[in-house]
PDB file of C-alpha atoms and ligand atoms in Angstrom:
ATOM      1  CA  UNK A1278      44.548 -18.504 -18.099  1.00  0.00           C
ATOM      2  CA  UNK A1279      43.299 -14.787 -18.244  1.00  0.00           C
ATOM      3  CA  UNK A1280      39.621 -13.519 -18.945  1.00  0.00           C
ATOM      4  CA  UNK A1281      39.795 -11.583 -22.458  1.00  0.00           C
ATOM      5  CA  UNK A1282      35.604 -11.391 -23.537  1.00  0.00           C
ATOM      6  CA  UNK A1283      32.468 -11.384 -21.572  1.00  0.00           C
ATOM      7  CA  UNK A1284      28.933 -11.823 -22.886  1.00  0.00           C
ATOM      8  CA  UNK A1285      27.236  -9.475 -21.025  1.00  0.00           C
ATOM      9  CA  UNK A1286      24.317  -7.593 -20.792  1.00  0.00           C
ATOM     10  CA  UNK A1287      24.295  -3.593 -18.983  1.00  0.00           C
ATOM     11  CA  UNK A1288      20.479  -4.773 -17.520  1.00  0.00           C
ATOM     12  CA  UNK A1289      21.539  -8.106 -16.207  1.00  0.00           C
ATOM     13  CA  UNK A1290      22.394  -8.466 -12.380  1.00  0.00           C
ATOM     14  CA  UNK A1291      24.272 -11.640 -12.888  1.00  0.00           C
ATOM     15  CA  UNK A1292      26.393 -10.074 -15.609  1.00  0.00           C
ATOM     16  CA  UNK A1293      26.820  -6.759 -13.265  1.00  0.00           C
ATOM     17  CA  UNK A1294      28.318  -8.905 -10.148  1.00  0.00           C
ATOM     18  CA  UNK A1295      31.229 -10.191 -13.044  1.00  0.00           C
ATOM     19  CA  UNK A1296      31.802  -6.748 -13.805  1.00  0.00           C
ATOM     20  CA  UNK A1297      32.018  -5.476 -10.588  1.00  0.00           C
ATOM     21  CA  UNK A1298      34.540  -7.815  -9.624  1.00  0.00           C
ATOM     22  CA  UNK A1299      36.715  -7.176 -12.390  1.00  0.00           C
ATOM     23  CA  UNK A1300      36.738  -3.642 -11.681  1.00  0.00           C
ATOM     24  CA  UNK A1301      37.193  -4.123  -8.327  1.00  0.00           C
ATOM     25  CA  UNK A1302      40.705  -5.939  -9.377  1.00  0.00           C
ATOM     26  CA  UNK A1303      41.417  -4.109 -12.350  1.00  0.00           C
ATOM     27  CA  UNK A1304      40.430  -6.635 -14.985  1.00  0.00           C
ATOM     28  CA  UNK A1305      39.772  -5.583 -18.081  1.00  0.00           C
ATOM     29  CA  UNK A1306      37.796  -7.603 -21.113  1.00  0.00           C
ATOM     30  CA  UNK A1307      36.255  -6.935 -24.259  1.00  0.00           C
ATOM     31  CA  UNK A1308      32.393  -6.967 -23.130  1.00  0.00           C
ATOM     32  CA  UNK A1309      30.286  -8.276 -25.994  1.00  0.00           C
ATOM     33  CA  UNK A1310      26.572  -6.871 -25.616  1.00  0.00           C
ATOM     34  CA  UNK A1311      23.743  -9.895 -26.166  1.00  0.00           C
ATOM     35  CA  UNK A1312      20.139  -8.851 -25.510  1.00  0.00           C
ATOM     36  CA  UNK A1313      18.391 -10.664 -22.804  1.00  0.00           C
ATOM     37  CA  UNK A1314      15.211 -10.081 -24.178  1.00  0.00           C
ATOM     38  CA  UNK A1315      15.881 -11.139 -27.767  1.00  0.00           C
ATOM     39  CA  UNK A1316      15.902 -14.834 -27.209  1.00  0.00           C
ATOM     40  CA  UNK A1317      15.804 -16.354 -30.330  1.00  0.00           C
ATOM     41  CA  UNK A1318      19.270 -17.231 -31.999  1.00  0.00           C
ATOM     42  CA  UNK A1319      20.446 -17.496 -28.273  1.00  0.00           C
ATOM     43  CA  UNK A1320      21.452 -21.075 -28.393  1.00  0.00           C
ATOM     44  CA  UNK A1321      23.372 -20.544 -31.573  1.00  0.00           C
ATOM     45  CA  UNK A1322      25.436 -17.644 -29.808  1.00  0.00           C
ATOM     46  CA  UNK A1323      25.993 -19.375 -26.609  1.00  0.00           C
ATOM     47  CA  UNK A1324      25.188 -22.472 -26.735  1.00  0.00           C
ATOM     48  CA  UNK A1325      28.893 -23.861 -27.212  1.00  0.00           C
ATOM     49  CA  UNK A1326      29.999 -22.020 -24.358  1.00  0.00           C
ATOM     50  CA  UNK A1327      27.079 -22.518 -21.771  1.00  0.00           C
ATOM     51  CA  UNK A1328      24.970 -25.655 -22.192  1.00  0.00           C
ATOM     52  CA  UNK A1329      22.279 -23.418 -20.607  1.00  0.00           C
ATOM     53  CA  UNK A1330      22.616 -20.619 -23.161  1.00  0.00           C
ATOM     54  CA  UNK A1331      22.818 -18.004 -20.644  1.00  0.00           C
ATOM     55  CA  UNK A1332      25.198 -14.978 -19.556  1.00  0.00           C
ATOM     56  CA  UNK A1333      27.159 -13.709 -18.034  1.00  0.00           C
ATOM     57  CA  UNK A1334      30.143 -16.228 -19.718  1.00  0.00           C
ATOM     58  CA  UNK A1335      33.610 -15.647 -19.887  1.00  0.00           C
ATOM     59  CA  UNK A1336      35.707 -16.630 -22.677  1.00  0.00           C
ATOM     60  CA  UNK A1337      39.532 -17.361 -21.250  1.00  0.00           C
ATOM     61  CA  UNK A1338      42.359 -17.104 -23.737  1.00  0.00           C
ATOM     62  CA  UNK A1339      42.727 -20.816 -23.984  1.00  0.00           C
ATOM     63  CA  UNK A1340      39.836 -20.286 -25.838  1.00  0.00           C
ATOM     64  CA  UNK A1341      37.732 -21.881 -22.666  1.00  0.00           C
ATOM     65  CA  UNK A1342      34.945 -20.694 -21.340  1.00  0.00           C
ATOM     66  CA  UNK A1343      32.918 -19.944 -18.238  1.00  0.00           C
ATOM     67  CA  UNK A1344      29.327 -19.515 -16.955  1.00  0.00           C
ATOM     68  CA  UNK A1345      27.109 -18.539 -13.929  1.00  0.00           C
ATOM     69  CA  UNK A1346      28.153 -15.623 -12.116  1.00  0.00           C
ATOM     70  CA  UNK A1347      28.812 -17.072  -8.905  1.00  0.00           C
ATOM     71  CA  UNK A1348      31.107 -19.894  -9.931  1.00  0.00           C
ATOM     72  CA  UNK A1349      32.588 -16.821 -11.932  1.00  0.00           C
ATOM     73  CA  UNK A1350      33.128 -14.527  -9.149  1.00  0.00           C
ATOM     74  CA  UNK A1351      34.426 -17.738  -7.130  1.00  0.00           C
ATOM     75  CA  UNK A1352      37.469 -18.108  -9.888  1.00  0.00           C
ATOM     76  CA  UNK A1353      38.256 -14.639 -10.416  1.00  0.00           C
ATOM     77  CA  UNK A1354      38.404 -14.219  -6.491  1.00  0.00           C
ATOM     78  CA  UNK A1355      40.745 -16.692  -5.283  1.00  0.00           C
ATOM     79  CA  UNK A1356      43.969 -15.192  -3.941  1.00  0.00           C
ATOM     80  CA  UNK A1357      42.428 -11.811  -3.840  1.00  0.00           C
ATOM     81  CA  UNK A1358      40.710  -9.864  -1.054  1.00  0.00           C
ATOM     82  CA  UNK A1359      37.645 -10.554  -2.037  1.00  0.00           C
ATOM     83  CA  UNK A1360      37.710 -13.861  -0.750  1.00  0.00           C
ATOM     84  CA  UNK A1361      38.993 -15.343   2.251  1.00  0.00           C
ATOM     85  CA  UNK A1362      41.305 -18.326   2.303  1.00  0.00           C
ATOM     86  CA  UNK A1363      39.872 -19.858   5.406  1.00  0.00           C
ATOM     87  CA  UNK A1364      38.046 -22.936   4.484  1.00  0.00           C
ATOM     88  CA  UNK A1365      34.852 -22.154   7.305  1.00  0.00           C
ATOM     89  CA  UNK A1366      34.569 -18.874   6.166  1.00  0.00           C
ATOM     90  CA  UNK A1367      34.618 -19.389   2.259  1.00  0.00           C
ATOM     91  CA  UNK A1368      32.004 -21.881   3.401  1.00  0.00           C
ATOM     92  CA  UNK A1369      29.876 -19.159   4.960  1.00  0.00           C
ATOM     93  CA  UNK A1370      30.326 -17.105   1.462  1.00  0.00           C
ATOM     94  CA  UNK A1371      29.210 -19.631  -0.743  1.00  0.00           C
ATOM     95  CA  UNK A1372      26.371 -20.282   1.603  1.00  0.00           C
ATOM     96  CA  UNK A1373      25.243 -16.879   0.441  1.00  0.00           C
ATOM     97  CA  UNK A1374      25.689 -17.165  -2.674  1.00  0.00           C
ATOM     98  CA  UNK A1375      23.230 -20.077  -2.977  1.00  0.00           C
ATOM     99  CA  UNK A1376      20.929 -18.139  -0.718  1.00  0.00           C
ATOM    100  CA  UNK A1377      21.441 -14.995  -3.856  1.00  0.00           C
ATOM    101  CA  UNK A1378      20.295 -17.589  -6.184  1.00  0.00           C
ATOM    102  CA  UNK A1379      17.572 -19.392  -4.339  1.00  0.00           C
ATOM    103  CA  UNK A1380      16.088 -16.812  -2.430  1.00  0.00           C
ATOM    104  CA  UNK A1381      16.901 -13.227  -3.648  1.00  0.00           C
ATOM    105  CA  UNK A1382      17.597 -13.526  -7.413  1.00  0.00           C
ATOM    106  CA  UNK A1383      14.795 -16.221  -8.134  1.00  0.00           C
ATOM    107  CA  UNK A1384      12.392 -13.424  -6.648  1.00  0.00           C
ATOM    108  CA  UNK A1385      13.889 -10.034  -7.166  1.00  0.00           C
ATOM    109  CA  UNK A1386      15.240 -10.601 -10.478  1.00  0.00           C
ATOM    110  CA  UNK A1387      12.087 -12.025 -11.748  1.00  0.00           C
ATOM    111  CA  UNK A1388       9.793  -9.576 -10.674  1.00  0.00           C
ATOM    112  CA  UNK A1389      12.116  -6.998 -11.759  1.00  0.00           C
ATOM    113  CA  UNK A1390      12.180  -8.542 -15.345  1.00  0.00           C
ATOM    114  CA  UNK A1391       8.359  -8.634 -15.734  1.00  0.00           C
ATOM    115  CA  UNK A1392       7.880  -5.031 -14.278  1.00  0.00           C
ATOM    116  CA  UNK A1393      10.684  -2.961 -15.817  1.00  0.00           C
ATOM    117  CA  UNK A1394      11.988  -4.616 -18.676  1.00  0.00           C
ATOM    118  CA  UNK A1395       9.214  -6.706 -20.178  1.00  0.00           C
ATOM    119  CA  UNK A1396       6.826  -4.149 -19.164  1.00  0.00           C
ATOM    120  CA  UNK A1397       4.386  -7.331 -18.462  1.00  0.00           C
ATOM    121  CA  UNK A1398       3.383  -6.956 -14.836  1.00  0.00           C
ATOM    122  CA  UNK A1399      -0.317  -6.879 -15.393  1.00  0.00           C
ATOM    123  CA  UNK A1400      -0.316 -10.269 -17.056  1.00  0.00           C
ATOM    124  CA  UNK A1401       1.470 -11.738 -13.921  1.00  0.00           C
ATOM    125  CA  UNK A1402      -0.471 -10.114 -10.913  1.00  0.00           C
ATOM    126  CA  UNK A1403      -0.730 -13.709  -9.399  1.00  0.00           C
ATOM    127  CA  UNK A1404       2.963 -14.601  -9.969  1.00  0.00           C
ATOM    128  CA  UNK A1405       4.304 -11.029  -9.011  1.00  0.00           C
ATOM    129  CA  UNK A1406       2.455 -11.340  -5.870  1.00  0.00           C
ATOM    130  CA  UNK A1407       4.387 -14.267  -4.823  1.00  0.00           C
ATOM    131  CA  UNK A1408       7.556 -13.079  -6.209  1.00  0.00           C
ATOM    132  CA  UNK A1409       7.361 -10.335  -3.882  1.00  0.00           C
ATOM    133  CA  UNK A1410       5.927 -12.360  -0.669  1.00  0.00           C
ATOM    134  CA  UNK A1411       9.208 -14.445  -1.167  1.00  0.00           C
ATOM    135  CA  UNK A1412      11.017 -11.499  -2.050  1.00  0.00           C
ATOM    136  CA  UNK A1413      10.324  -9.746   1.271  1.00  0.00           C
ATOM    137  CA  UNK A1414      11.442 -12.571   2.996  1.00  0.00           C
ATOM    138  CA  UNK A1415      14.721 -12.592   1.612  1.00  0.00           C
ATOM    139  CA  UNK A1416      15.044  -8.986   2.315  1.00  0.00           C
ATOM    140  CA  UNK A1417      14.112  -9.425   5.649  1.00  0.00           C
ATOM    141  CA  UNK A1418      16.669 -12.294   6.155  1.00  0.00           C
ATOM    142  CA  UNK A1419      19.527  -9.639   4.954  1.00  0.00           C
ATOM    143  CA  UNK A1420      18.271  -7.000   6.911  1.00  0.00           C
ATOM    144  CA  UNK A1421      18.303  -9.392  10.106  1.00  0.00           C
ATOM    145  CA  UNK A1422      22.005 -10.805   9.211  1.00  0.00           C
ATOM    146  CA  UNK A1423      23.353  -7.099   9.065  1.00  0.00           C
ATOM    147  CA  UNK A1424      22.451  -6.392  12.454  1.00  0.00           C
ATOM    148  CA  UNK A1425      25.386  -6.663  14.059  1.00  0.00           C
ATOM    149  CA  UNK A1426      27.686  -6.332  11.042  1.00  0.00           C
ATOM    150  CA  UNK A1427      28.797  -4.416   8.080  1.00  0.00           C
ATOM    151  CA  UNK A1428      29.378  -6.908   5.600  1.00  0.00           C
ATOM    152  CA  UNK A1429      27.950 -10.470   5.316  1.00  0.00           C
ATOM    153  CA  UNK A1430      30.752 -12.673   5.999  1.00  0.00           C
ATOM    154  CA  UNK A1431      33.543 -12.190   8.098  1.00  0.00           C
ATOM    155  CA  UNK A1432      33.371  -8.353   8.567  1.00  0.00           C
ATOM    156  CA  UNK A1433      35.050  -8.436   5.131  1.00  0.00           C
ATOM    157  CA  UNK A1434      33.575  -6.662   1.493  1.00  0.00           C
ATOM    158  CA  UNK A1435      33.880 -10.093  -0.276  1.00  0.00           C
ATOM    159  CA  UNK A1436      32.029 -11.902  -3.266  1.00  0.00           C
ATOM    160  CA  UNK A1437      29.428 -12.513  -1.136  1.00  0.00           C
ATOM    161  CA  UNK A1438      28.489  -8.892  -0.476  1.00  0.00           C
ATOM    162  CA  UNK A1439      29.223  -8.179  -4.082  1.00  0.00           C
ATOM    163  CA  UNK A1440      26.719 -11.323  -5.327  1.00  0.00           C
ATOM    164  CA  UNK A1441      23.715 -10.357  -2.646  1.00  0.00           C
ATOM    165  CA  UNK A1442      23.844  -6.280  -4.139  1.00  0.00           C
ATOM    166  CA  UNK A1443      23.654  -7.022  -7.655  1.00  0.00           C
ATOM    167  CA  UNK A1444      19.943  -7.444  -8.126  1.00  0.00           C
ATOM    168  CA  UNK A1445      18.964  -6.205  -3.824  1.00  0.00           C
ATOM    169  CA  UNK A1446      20.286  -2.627  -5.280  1.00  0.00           C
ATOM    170  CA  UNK A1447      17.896  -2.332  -8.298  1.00  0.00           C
ATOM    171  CA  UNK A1448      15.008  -4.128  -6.244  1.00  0.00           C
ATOM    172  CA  UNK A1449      12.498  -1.167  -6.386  1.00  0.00           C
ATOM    173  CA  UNK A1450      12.725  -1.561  -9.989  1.00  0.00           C
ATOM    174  CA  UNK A1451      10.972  -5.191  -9.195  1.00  0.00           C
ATOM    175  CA  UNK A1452       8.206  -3.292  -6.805  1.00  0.00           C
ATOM    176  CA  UNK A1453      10.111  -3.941  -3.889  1.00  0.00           C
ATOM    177  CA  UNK A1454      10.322  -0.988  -1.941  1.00  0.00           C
ATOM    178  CA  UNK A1455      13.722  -0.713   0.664  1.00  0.00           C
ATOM    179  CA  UNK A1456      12.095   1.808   2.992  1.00  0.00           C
ATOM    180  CA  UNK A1457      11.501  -1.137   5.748  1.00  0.00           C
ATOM    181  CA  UNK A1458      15.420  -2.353   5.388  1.00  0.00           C
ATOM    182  CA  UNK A1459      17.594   0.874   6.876  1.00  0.00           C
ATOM    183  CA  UNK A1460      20.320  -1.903   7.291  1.00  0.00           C
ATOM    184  CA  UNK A1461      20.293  -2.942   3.890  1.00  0.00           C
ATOM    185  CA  UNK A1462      20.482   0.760   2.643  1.00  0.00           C
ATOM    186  CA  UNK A1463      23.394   1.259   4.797  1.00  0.00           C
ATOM    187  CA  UNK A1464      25.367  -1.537   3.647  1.00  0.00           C
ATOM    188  CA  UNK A1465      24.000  -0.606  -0.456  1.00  0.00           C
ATOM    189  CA  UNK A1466      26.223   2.803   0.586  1.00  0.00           C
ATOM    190  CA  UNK A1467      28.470   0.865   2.147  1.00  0.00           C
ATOM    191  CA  UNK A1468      29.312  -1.252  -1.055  1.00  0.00           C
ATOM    192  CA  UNK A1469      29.542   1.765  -3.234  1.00  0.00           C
ATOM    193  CA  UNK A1470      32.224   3.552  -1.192  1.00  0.00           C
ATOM    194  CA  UNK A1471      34.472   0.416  -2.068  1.00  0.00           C
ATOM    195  CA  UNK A1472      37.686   1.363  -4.070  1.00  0.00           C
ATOM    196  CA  UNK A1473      36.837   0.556  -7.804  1.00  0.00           C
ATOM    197  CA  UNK A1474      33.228   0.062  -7.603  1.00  0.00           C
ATOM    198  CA  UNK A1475      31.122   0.891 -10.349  1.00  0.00           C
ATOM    199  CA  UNK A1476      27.742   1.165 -10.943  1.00  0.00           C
ATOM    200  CA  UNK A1477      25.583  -0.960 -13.220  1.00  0.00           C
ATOM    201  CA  UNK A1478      25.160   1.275 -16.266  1.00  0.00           C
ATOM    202  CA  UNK A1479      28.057   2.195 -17.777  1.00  0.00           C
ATOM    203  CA  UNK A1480      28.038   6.542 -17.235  1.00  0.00           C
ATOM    204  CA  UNK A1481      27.620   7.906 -20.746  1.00  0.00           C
TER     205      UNK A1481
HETATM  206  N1  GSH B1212      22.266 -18.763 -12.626  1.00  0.00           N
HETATM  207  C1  GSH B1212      22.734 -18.015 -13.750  1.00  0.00           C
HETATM  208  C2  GSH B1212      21.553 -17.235 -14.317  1.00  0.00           C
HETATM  209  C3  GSH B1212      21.922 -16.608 -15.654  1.00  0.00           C
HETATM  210  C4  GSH B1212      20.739 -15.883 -16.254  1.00  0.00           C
HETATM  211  O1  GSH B1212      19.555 -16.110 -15.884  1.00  0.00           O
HETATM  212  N2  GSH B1212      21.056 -14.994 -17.173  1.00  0.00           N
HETATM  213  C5  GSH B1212      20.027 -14.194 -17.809  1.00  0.00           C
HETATM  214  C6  GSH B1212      20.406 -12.727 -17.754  1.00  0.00           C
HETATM  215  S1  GSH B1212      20.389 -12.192 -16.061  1.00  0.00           S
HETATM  216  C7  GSH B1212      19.875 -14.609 -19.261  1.00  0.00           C
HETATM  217  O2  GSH B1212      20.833 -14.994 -19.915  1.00  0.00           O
HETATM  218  N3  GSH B1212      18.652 -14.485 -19.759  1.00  0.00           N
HETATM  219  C8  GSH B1212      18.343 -14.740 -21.120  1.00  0.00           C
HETATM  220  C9  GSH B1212      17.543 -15.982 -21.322  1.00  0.00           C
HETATM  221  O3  GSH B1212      17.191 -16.644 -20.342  1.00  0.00           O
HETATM  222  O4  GSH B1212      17.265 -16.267 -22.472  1.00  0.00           O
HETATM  223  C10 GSH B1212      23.866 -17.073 -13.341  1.00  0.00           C
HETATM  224  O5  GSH B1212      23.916 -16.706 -12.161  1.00  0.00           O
HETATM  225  O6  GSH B1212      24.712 -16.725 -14.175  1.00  0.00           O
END
């Protein structure tokens, strides 16, 4: 079962930590663009392949199909580097990867939406505020994990660093400066000297 297509989007974290990955281990896929903020129609595109009607998905060529970028990065992973094969420690990294979703992404990817791609921020003072209250804690949570090491799970680059940078990399463009997190900004450079990483906009 190999990945052949991805609905993607170049502005979309979640769809950014799939494509990451796959560069990371040489997979390539057609990548078809869907607009994140054009939402109507989006059922009818997606809807047979994610109940939820969201990307990133990947379309296998069984003609399957798979959503949410963890549970993505989890599949494409196993047997590679990128994700250990001992059961505690895969443990750990999907411990993380709920934490992404719960704590970082919920915040950092919603502020980051209203600010810099809706362009909406002043109609959501109230909610921004607590976006980036909750925000700051998951930063601070990172920042305290990496203090005595260089990735987050097992002194290993795995999913789980590659999940946690999507949207903490681009979180200034939510209003969340990174000047308080020197640990965090070392390991962002630390995740971008990995061999075959690539940045979230495609270089023209
Ligand atoms: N938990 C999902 C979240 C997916 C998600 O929120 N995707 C966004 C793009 S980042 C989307 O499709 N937004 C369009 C919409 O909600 O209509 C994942 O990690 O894949």
């Amino acid at each position: 079962m190999k990945p052949i297509r991805m609905y993607d989007s170049q502005i979309s974290g979640n769809c950014y930590k799939v494509r990451l990955l796959m560069s990371h281990l040489g997979i390539s896929v057609e990548r078809i663009e869907v607009s994140v903020a054009a939402r109507e129609k989006r059922r009818e595109l997606l809807g047979h392949m994610n109940p939820a009607a969201k990307i990133p998905v990947l379309e296998f060529d069984d003609d399957s199909f798979m959503a949410e970028s963890n549970a993505i990065l989890w599949f494409l992973a196993q047997n590679t580097i990128y994700l250990t094969d001992d059961p505690f420690q895969q443990a750990r990294v999907l411990g993380w990867m709920f934490f992404e979703q719960n704590n970082l992404e919920a915040n950092i990817a919603t502020a980051r939406w209203w600010l810099t791609v809706k362009n909406v921020g002043d109609d959501y003072r109230d909610h921004l505020a607590l976006r980036h209250e909750a925000g700051h804690q998951a930063l601070t949570t990172l920042e305290g994990h990496l203090a005595d090491r260089e990735f987050l799970v097992d002194n290993r680059y795995s999913i789980a660093d590659i999940s946690l940078y999507a949207y903490t990399h681009v979180a200034p463009e939510g209003g969340f400066s990174l000047a308080d997190y020197p640990l965090v900004r070392t390991w962002i450079d630390r995740v971008q000297q990995q061999p075959g990483y690539v940045p979230m906009f495609d270089e023209a």
